[in-house]
XYZ file of C-alpha atoms in Angstrom:
689
model
C 0.000 0.000 0.000
C 2.988 2.301 -0.206
C 6.479 2.937 1.075
C 7.538 3.705 4.618
C 7.236 7.394 3.729
C 3.580 7.090 2.738
C 2.147 4.817 5.446
C 2.924 5.761 9.040
C 1.664 5.036 12.522
C 3.492 7.511 14.774
C 1.307 9.585 17.098
C 2.084 12.971 15.551
C 1.021 11.891 12.092
C -1.979 9.986 13.407
C -3.379 13.332 14.543
C -4.999 13.682 11.170
C -8.306 14.589 9.588
C -9.607 11.061 9.956
C -13.274 10.841 9.044
C -14.369 14.370 9.954
C -15.808 14.895 6.473
C -17.535 11.562 6.066
C -20.871 12.837 4.837
C -20.547 16.234 3.190
C -23.608 15.414 1.165
C -25.811 12.404 0.522
C -25.519 13.095 -3.188
C -21.902 14.240 -3.469
C -19.305 13.348 -0.847
C -16.168 15.322 -1.405
C -12.750 14.606 0.072
C -10.984 17.484 1.818
C -7.428 18.727 1.470
C -5.202 17.594 4.293
C -3.633 20.364 6.277
C -5.344 20.982 9.615
C -5.156 18.442 12.441
C -8.596 17.433 13.643
C -8.607 13.896 15.076
C -6.696 10.694 15.495
C -7.019 8.167 12.670
C -6.317 4.478 12.895
C -3.604 4.643 10.248
C -2.375 7.544 8.154
C -2.003 7.057 4.395
C -0.848 10.107 2.444
C -2.806 11.166 -0.679
C -1.588 9.573 -3.830
C -1.525 6.090 -2.348
C -5.029 5.022 -3.368
C -5.474 1.367 -4.045
C -7.686 -1.532 -3.243
C -8.962 -1.548 0.331
C -8.880 -4.958 1.922
C -11.938 -6.048 3.900
C -14.850 -4.501 2.035
C -16.971 -5.925 -0.745
C -16.911 -4.860 -4.388
C -20.376 -3.316 -4.013
C -19.343 -1.285 -0.962
C -16.165 -0.227 -2.746
C -18.167 0.997 -5.753
C -20.542 2.981 -3.539
C -17.630 4.790 -1.913
C -16.018 5.421 -5.301
C -19.303 6.797 -6.662
C -19.336 9.420 -3.912
C -15.688 10.281 -4.563
C -14.791 9.113 -1.087
C -11.140 9.559 -0.108
C -9.957 6.092 0.950
C -6.924 7.718 2.563
C -9.138 9.173 5.279
C -10.126 5.887 6.933
C -8.436 2.556 6.793
C -10.697 0.550 9.072
C -12.757 -1.794 6.817
C -15.590 -1.934 9.367
C -15.947 1.842 9.279
C -15.807 1.898 5.503
C -18.572 -0.699 5.293
C -20.676 1.350 7.703
C -20.186 4.497 5.621
C -21.153 2.695 2.418
C -24.353 1.361 3.992
C -25.254 4.784 5.394
C -24.699 6.501 2.050
C -26.935 3.992 0.294
C -29.677 4.266 2.927
C -29.495 8.063 3.010
C -29.863 8.300 -0.731
C -32.892 5.990 -0.663
C -34.471 8.029 2.144
C -33.848 11.238 0.259
C -35.570 9.900 -2.855
C -38.594 8.911 -0.752
C -38.712 12.281 1.034
C -41.725 14.425 0.229
C -40.085 17.603 1.480
C -39.410 20.526 -0.829
C -36.305 21.682 1.069
C -33.266 19.648 -0.011
C -30.554 18.535 2.366
C -28.273 21.010 0.586
C -30.436 24.116 0.992
C -28.054 26.141 -1.165
C -29.170 24.146 -4.192
C -32.606 25.791 -3.945
C -32.404 28.818 -1.663
C -30.314 32.006 -1.495
C -27.533 32.430 1.015
C -27.643 36.231 0.791
C -31.366 36.975 1.027
C -34.903 35.719 1.040
C -36.328 32.796 -0.858
C -35.571 30.848 -3.988
C -32.392 31.273 -6.024
C -34.396 31.561 -9.245
C -36.575 34.365 -7.858
C -35.543 37.978 -7.486
C -36.817 41.427 -8.342
C -35.110 43.092 -11.306
C -35.480 46.776 -12.123
C -35.117 47.786 -15.755
C -35.092 51.196 -17.404
C -38.261 53.270 -17.252
C -39.228 51.742 -13.906
C -40.352 48.286 -14.968
C -40.021 45.593 -12.293
C -39.815 41.884 -13.042
C -39.944 38.895 -10.731
C -37.682 36.314 -12.339
C -39.770 33.184 -11.866
C -43.320 31.981 -12.283
C -43.776 31.229 -8.590
C -45.775 34.428 -7.944
C -47.931 34.979 -11.039
C -50.031 37.806 -9.561
C -46.955 40.020 -9.218
C -44.971 38.906 -12.249
C -44.478 42.306 -13.938
C -45.178 45.765 -12.585
C -44.727 49.262 -13.929
C -43.810 52.204 -11.713
C -45.961 55.113 -12.871
C -44.554 58.617 -13.241
C -46.434 59.705 -10.126
C -45.045 56.811 -8.062
C -41.601 57.519 -9.501
C -41.742 61.089 -8.198
C -42.953 59.884 -4.828
C -40.052 57.397 -4.520
C -37.566 60.093 -5.462
C -38.982 62.390 -2.810
C -39.180 59.788 -0.027
C -36.154 57.538 -0.684
C -33.960 59.601 -3.008
C -33.902 56.925 -5.719
C -34.999 57.233 -9.339
C -36.256 53.844 -10.483
C -36.326 55.079 -14.078
C -32.588 55.631 -14.130
C -31.094 52.789 -12.093
C -28.817 50.409 -13.924
C -26.136 47.838 -13.126
C -27.524 47.247 -9.650
C -24.868 45.286 -7.745
C -25.863 41.817 -6.573
C -24.121 39.300 -4.327
C -22.585 36.274 -6.080
C -24.739 33.178 -6.440
C -22.416 31.191 -4.178
C -20.564 32.510 -1.118
C -16.790 32.738 -1.002
C -15.901 30.072 1.541
C -12.134 30.483 1.244
C -11.885 32.505 4.449
C -14.398 30.575 6.530
C -12.918 29.391 9.819
C -12.161 25.701 10.109
C -14.557 23.778 12.331
C -13.694 22.749 15.848
C -14.467 19.034 16.006
C -14.689 16.545 18.853
C -13.587 13.088 17.716
C -15.753 11.273 20.285
C -18.853 12.991 18.935
C -17.942 12.206 15.318
C -17.324 8.562 16.179
C -20.721 8.493 17.828
C -22.479 9.909 14.769
C -20.751 7.328 12.606
C -21.872 4.521 14.873
C -25.434 5.881 14.912
C -25.339 6.272 11.105
C -26.493 9.908 11.271
C -25.866 12.072 8.207
C -23.683 15.102 8.920
C -21.412 17.643 7.231
C -18.568 19.999 8.087
C -18.656 21.646 4.659
C -18.195 25.417 4.815
C -21.299 26.290 2.797
C -23.496 23.993 4.873
C -22.260 25.591 8.068
C -22.483 29.141 6.732
C -26.031 28.645 5.469
C -27.170 27.742 8.992
C -25.269 30.499 10.787
C -27.927 33.164 10.288
C -31.635 33.807 9.849
C -33.552 36.333 7.762
C -33.385 39.543 9.804
C -31.943 42.393 7.772
C -28.923 42.482 10.099
C -28.398 38.735 9.536
C -28.430 39.163 5.771
C -26.141 42.191 5.809
C -23.640 40.408 8.045
C -23.799 37.335 5.799
C -23.166 39.425 2.686
C -20.154 40.996 4.377
C -18.986 37.645 5.799
C -19.097 39.282 9.215
C -20.432 36.318 11.144
C -18.165 35.753 14.104
C -18.843 32.054 14.611
C -20.227 29.338 12.359
C -21.645 26.036 13.539
C -18.860 23.469 13.464
C -21.043 20.739 12.045
C -24.507 20.265 10.542
C -26.456 17.119 11.344
C -29.629 15.880 9.621
C -31.823 13.545 11.691
C -34.621 11.669 9.936
C -36.779 10.852 12.941
C -37.619 11.473 16.570
C -35.396 8.545 17.488
C -32.450 10.095 15.633
C -32.878 13.315 17.601
C -32.963 11.428 20.905
C -29.665 9.763 20.008
C -28.044 13.028 18.888
C -29.102 14.886 22.037
C -27.916 12.035 24.286
C -24.576 11.976 22.472
C -24.236 15.763 22.688
C -24.977 15.694 26.395
C -22.375 12.990 26.901
C -19.711 14.800 24.850
C -20.541 18.311 26.131
C -21.571 19.593 22.691
C -23.821 22.595 21.954
C -26.938 22.050 19.809
C -28.750 24.810 17.922
C -32.034 23.544 16.397
C -32.541 24.813 12.827
C -35.929 24.598 11.094
C -36.909 26.698 8.105
C -34.293 29.375 8.712
C -36.868 32.192 8.407
C -36.450 33.685 11.896
C -35.948 37.456 12.049
C -34.599 37.632 15.602
C -31.027 36.274 15.170
C -32.313 33.132 16.868
C -29.719 30.775 15.326
C -26.678 33.016 15.751
C -23.774 31.168 17.372
C -22.148 32.569 20.483
C -18.658 33.687 19.350
C -17.320 33.061 22.867
C -18.540 29.456 23.033
C -15.517 27.182 23.517
C -17.408 23.958 22.876
C -18.192 22.391 19.513
C -21.456 23.789 18.079
C -23.810 21.562 16.087
C -26.645 22.875 13.912
C -29.434 20.290 14.080
C -31.283 20.722 10.788
C -34.799 19.211 10.893
C -35.513 19.690 7.169
C -35.316 15.963 6.437
C -37.899 15.260 9.145
C -40.630 16.307 6.737
C -43.282 13.600 6.775
C -46.948 13.491 7.698
C -47.005 10.560 10.119
C -50.781 10.165 10.150
C -54.012 11.990 9.362
C -57.046 11.236 11.510
C -60.022 12.402 9.438
C -62.579 11.417 12.042
C -60.939 13.293 14.925
C -59.674 16.117 12.690
C -56.021 15.892 13.679
C -52.751 15.408 11.841
C -49.381 14.349 13.235
C -46.295 15.638 11.443
C -42.556 15.665 11.842
C -41.383 19.075 12.972
C -39.264 19.879 9.906
C -42.129 19.846 7.397
C -42.700 23.262 5.837
C -46.065 24.948 5.887
C -46.478 24.718 2.135
C -45.610 21.009 2.000
C -48.040 20.316 4.823
C -50.863 22.314 3.262
C -50.372 20.829 -0.207
C -50.565 17.280 1.153
C -53.581 18.088 3.333
C -55.278 19.781 0.374
C -55.146 16.524 -1.580
C -57.018 14.883 1.301
C -59.566 17.718 1.570
C -58.211 19.353 4.735
C -56.238 22.365 5.970
C -54.704 23.608 9.214
C -55.573 27.155 8.173
C -52.237 28.385 9.528
C -50.994 30.796 6.883
C -47.985 32.931 7.917
C -46.209 35.125 5.375
C -43.311 32.641 5.495
C -45.518 29.618 4.698
C -43.290 28.418 1.844
C -40.193 28.027 3.988
C -41.033 28.061 7.709
C -41.423 24.741 9.513
C -44.060 23.470 11.912
C -41.399 23.141 14.604
C -40.469 26.774 14.037
C -44.102 27.819 14.391
C -44.338 26.093 17.762
C -40.978 27.294 19.064
C -41.817 30.962 18.358
C -45.576 30.960 19.143
C -46.369 31.867 15.543
C -49.493 33.448 14.111
C -51.035 33.169 10.647
C -52.937 35.591 8.442
C -56.174 33.635 8.874
C -56.015 33.279 12.640
C -59.528 34.798 12.974
C -61.003 31.548 11.693
C -58.388 28.927 12.552
C -56.551 30.370 15.553
C -52.899 30.970 16.333
C -50.457 28.086 16.635
C -51.210 27.637 20.358
C -54.866 27.117 19.415
C -53.974 24.467 16.823
C -51.514 22.373 18.834
C -52.889 19.164 20.333
C -49.679 17.325 21.199
C -45.904 17.852 21.034
C -42.959 15.468 21.318
C -40.025 17.370 22.767
C -36.525 15.971 23.227
C -34.613 17.505 26.124
C -31.190 16.739 27.539
C -32.804 14.757 30.375
C -35.496 12.910 28.433
C -38.568 13.232 26.223
C -41.311 15.605 27.349
C -44.798 14.772 26.098
C -48.261 14.072 27.477
C -50.066 10.806 26.935
C -53.561 12.107 26.208
C -54.573 13.228 22.701
C -57.969 14.434 23.962
C -59.259 17.889 23.038
C -58.507 19.214 26.529
C -56.964 17.995 29.770
C -57.097 19.376 33.319
C -53.987 17.779 34.764
C -51.988 20.551 36.368
C -49.661 22.750 34.338
C -49.927 22.377 30.563
C -46.343 21.628 29.602
C -47.123 22.311 25.953
C -47.130 25.958 27.003
C -43.525 25.606 28.182
C -42.502 24.195 24.813
C -44.415 26.849 22.871
C -42.108 29.860 22.576
C -39.041 28.051 23.945
C -37.041 29.010 20.808
C -34.582 26.119 20.901
C -33.349 26.856 24.431
C -34.827 23.818 26.191
C -34.805 21.050 23.584
C -35.823 19.941 20.105
C -39.412 19.690 18.869
C -39.615 16.468 16.845
C -43.323 15.771 16.255
C -46.438 17.927 16.450
C -50.105 16.963 16.378
C -52.307 19.754 14.981
C -56.007 20.336 14.486
C -57.236 20.292 10.888
C -60.509 21.318 9.262
C -62.205 20.354 6.021
C -61.395 22.711 3.167
C -63.849 25.613 3.036
C -66.606 25.421 0.452
C -65.852 28.962 -0.633
C -63.019 31.469 -0.435
C -63.688 35.099 -1.383
C -61.270 38.032 -1.464
C -62.334 41.624 -0.919
C -60.745 45.031 -0.468
C -61.928 48.381 0.819
C -60.620 51.931 1.055
C -61.305 54.395 3.875
C -60.789 58.154 4.078
C -57.788 57.742 6.421
C -56.002 55.316 8.725
C -57.860 56.437 11.850
C -61.203 55.649 10.231
C -59.903 52.289 9.083
C -58.815 51.417 12.630
C -62.258 52.329 13.950
C -63.756 50.017 11.332
C -61.523 47.069 12.318
C -62.318 47.677 15.989
C -66.035 47.618 15.275
C -65.632 44.376 13.317
C -64.076 42.834 16.440
C -66.744 44.233 18.747
C -69.505 42.774 16.582
C -67.616 39.452 16.328
C -67.900 39.360 12.540
C -64.221 38.954 11.672
C -63.567 37.375 8.278
C -60.826 34.739 8.110
C -58.285 37.511 7.536
C -58.499 41.283 7.820
C -55.562 43.637 7.246
C -55.440 47.417 7.194
C -52.601 49.439 5.626
C -51.858 53.079 6.321
C -51.393 55.473 3.410
C -47.605 55.126 3.276
C -47.791 51.354 2.989
C -50.559 51.605 0.419
C -48.277 53.797 -1.684
C -45.427 51.353 -1.275
C -47.738 48.650 -2.604
C -48.233 50.692 -5.767
C -44.586 50.046 -6.634
C -45.617 46.467 -7.427
C -48.810 47.463 -9.230
C -49.308 45.322 -12.320
C -48.448 46.802 -15.696
C -51.449 48.592 -17.198
C -52.624 49.080 -20.738
C -53.392 52.620 -21.917
C -57.103 51.991 -21.339
C -56.349 50.561 -17.901
C -54.513 53.732 -16.902
C -57.494 55.848 -17.960
C -59.862 53.637 -15.963
C -57.651 53.949 -12.864
C -57.685 57.734 -13.151
C -61.472 57.731 -13.470
C -61.727 55.555 -10.341
C -59.590 57.970 -8.345
C -61.661 60.901 -9.597
C -64.833 59.108 -8.523
C -63.352 58.386 -5.080
C -62.655 62.061 -4.523
C -65.953 63.291 -5.929
C -68.383 60.719 -4.538
C -66.776 59.254 -1.408
C -64.569 62.232 -0.481
C -61.548 59.914 -0.323
C -58.160 61.370 -1.242
C -55.404 59.130 -2.595
C -52.827 60.945 -0.430
C -54.634 60.137 2.835
C -56.694 57.007 2.334
C -56.084 53.635 3.980
C -56.542 50.277 2.314
C -57.988 47.070 3.804
C -57.807 43.500 2.539
C -60.210 40.768 3.647
C -60.468 37.026 3.041
C -63.742 35.189 3.705
C -63.789 31.405 4.089
C -66.426 28.860 5.015
C -69.729 27.505 3.775
C -71.321 29.484 0.933
C -74.201 30.841 3.037
C -71.848 31.659 5.891
C -69.496 33.619 3.612
C -72.373 35.490 1.943
C -73.877 36.573 5.273
C -70.536 37.637 6.749
C -69.575 39.575 3.622
C -72.854 41.541 3.688
C -72.287 42.463 7.340
C -68.759 43.665 6.605
C -69.843 45.683 3.577
C -72.545 47.441 5.625
C -69.933 48.353 8.216
C -67.610 49.666 5.498
C -70.339 52.066 4.366
C -70.923 53.165 7.983
C -67.313 54.348 8.173
C -67.308 56.126 4.827
C -65.436 53.413 2.972
C -66.001 51.887 -0.438
C -65.243 48.521 -2.023
C -62.042 48.257 -4.065
C -62.859 44.852 -5.529
C -61.947 41.199 -5.165
C -58.952 41.358 -7.516
C -57.207 44.029 -5.449
C -58.013 41.994 -2.345
C -56.395 38.860 -3.718
C -53.384 40.765 -4.973
C -52.983 42.599 -1.673
C -53.220 39.385 0.314
C -50.749 37.408 -1.807
C -48.311 40.305 -2.231
C -47.005 39.670 1.286
C -45.195 36.551 0.046
C -42.906 38.783 -2.028
C -42.003 41.310 0.690
C -38.732 39.487 1.412
C -37.675 39.773 -2.225
C -38.457 43.507 -2.143
C -36.313 43.867 0.979
C -33.402 42.314 -0.902
C -33.668 44.619 -3.932
C -33.736 47.526 -1.472
C -30.445 46.303 0.010
C -28.982 46.060 -3.491
C -30.072 49.664 -4.109
C -28.353 50.834 -0.935
C -31.458 51.003 1.267
C -31.891 49.431 4.674
C -35.389 48.169 5.407
C -36.980 45.776 7.847
C -40.120 45.251 9.915
C -41.052 44.872 13.564
C -44.370 44.061 15.168
C -46.249 44.397 18.419
C -49.723 43.852 19.828
C -51.683 46.458 21.768
C -55.153 47.017 23.306
C -57.684 48.755 21.064
C -57.760 52.005 23.040
C -54.032 52.506 22.392
C -53.651 51.401 18.774
C -53.811 54.842 17.183
C -51.649 56.512 19.830
C -49.018 53.789 19.558
C -48.897 54.095 15.750
C -48.620 57.881 15.940
C -45.962 57.897 18.666
C -43.752 55.207 17.120
C -43.762 57.018 13.773
C -42.891 60.290 15.524
C -40.016 58.710 17.436
C -38.590 57.152 14.260
C -38.830 60.510 12.444
C -37.189 62.388 15.322
C -34.385 59.866 15.758
C -33.765 59.790 12.009
C -33.523 63.567 11.848
C -31.148 63.600 14.807
C -28.895 61.099 13.028
C -28.918 63.067 9.796
C -31.047 60.760 7.672
C -32.641 62.552 4.735
C -34.531 59.894 2.817
C -36.657 57.551 4.923
C -40.112 56.117 5.419
C -42.004 54.532 8.292
C -45.414 52.968 7.825
C -47.674 50.517 9.590
C -50.537 48.111 9.157
C -52.953 46.285 11.398
C -52.491 42.596 10.546
C -54.435 40.614 13.158
C -57.685 41.626 14.830
C -58.680 40.396 18.303
C -61.588 41.130 20.614
C -59.229 42.935 22.984
C -56.712 44.536 20.625
C -54.682 44.221 17.452
C -51.295 43.299 16.035
C -49.496 46.237 14.422
C -46.600 45.862 11.988
C -44.135 48.698 11.307
C -41.891 48.989 8.259
C -38.902 51.326 8.484
C -36.560 52.074 5.585
C -33.912 54.645 4.754
C -31.388 55.398 2.045
C -28.000 54.503 3.525
C -25.917 56.446 0.995
C -23.347 58.467 2.935
C -24.487 57.094 6.313
C -21.580 55.834 8.421
C -22.206 52.455 10.088
C -25.737 52.398 8.675
C -26.700 49.066 10.230
C -25.856 50.332 13.714
C -27.882 53.480 13.032
C -30.855 51.401 11.922
C -30.718 49.209 15.029
C -30.487 52.219 17.334
C -33.584 53.777 15.787
C -35.486 50.489 15.840
C -34.587 50.023 19.508
C -36.000 53.452 20.347
C -39.137 52.593 18.378
C -39.595 49.397 20.406
C -39.129 51.341 23.642
C -41.887 53.691 22.557
C -44.197 50.847 21.524
C -43.820 49.301 24.983
C -44.353 52.682 26.662
C -47.610 53.019 24.716
C -48.933 49.693 25.996
C -47.539 47.384 23.313
C -45.122 44.472 23.720
C -41.872 43.269 22.191
C -43.449 40.819 19.760
C -46.804 39.467 18.646
C -45.468 36.422 16.785
C -41.825 36.791 15.695
C -40.495 35.797 19.103
C -37.556 37.074 21.138
C -34.396 35.465 19.790
C -31.260 37.392 20.676
C -32.384 40.727 19.243
C -35.126 41.413 21.807
C -34.000 39.662 24.960
C -33.023 42.896 26.755
C -36.736 43.737 27.051
C -37.814 40.344 28.440
C -37.400 41.000 32.216
C -39.439 44.177 31.854
C -42.131 42.369 29.866
C -42.627 39.275 32.020
C -41.129 40.305 35.421
C -37.923 39.128 37.146
C -39.916 36.397 38.886
C -40.888 34.922 35.514
C -37.244 35.076 34.410
C -36.374 33.104 37.534
C -39.048 30.536 36.705
C -37.731 30.165 33.146
C -34.192 29.794 34.494
C -35.297 27.050 36.876
C -36.929 25.176 33.992
C -33.795 25.642 31.894
C -31.566 24.251 34.650
C -33.890 21.271 35.146
C -34.300 20.293 31.488
C -30.816 21.283 30.325
C -28.390 21.090 33.273
C -25.301 21.049 31.034
C -26.575 23.879 28.801
C -26.488 21.750 25.661
C -29.026 24.100 24.072
C -26.824 27.167 24.550
C -28.396 29.227 21.773
C -28.831 32.238 24.117
C -32.344 33.161 23.017
C -35.007 34.742 25.252
C -32.795 35.849 28.165
C -29.138 36.674 28.621
C -27.012 33.815 30.025
C -26.069 35.970 33.018
C -29.746 36.235 33.960
C -30.071 32.435 33.993
C -26.954 32.084 36.150
C -27.900 34.785 38.646
C -31.652 34.240 38.841
C -33.196 32.864 41.999
C -36.710 31.498 42.171
């Protein structure tokens, strides 16, 4: 097998890469260049000495060759046989998988922004916007009118008729300067024995080092992420997760659960000061519906299934969960539970806490789950409520049982305009008071309505004339001015008679508040447009603009004051920091009996602004302070993550922080789930119950 110079057994040379890169990919296993010491191998064979490996079959040998496996990495025939079997099994499992998110996310999704690689917004001359795929047909092509062009110039200082050669990040990240992983050989040996697929590839690690907050994306584009996960692991089942967590606990490894990767709170950011090996546990391959109980209207799913995959499979069976967040295409059921998510149609179907029947939760000390699948149980504390909102700090959600409903007989879109935002808020409040909420009801202020016009579909000459006549009629008949009006979108779902009755009630209330119908087409477009907001954020970044959103919930009697005050604070802070071109707008997105969820969108032109990201975060922080001072909270459904944890003690009380810390210490005594979400580590250490 080689000369004395090529095959050695001394201890120094045995400190070698070994099998640290066993499973870069279930479809393409690449060997790595030797250079950095990572673990002790059984025997060291220098590259260039490939030959037949004694002790494995021809079939196993061909499997390893097919995946371009470097035989110099491992010389133990038993280990080689195990790798060959695992590669074959993994490939078969992947072919059977119904999930839309591949093991290698970078094959489908962007590393530098939101969504699919084949989908982005392109601006051409004369203000024409294209979306480069057929995934969103209602917003395929839009034309910025001359009036909207002038408005954009005035507000953001950008002329969309003149932009050209807009810089874009490369399709693939430059991994040449990524730090090498820190690897524990005992943990790697354990994964090999358990036959768990894993990777230490730089792109895999980088892709799971950040979420979708604007700050995450900007730091990713600049390669300014201080610490990457050292390894990515892909379990296929609850049992796999139990084994991984047990092994991590034994080897003192950190686990960061990773679902759809859509969080906007820096919830998967690695602690740069963590001295232990960090593992990103990617649940994307746990994407199956385990069972559907049509009689009891429940479905049990693996936690990594995305909302779209779940809904498409349920649709074929005539059912739906009704949970419809903006991130439906990419977010996972486990992510919904871990952040206490809310959907656009919560009025009819409820928030995630209303849909959850049962959860399987793997902690460092065992599996937490209740035995009963009944509709309700009075048996002390509901431990599902501890899992909901835990954000990866206590364990891994592996399976979730959700309520389902038969598909509605009818779905109808509608839209309405009101003289101003204040009138629109009064309308939504009255809808709640009369308990006549449609499945979804959203209200945009005038600034957001104008922003929506940027993506207005391209019009024919006749269409432009008709639009002008409509605006003239609004001013003359309804006394509604385009520069002040607010815009509402509604979705009705249910039985035909039920929808008809509810729609009539809503339309009567619209008239009461001086509003008029804007049609079903505008309603559908307005509702579905939210799925493209992430792509618009990315084109803004390419144009040199910083933009992001934050949300809160607030009692009805404080909605208008909160909206007014937060906008004022943002304007004042922006002026103080010398910003010249900016916008802040809001919308009411969820309507409750006792209050509403309010979303804010803040954007500014960063040209000439030093340390623009820091400026943005300072202004956003002041805006959150003001929202809380006005009776709001730190989040309605996005969660806490690491971005909002400084407000947690004030929001829930120091006693509650002590209670959380006690739970953390009980379920995770070795701090395996050291993701640092929700509260600062110092608060866990110092808290006393």
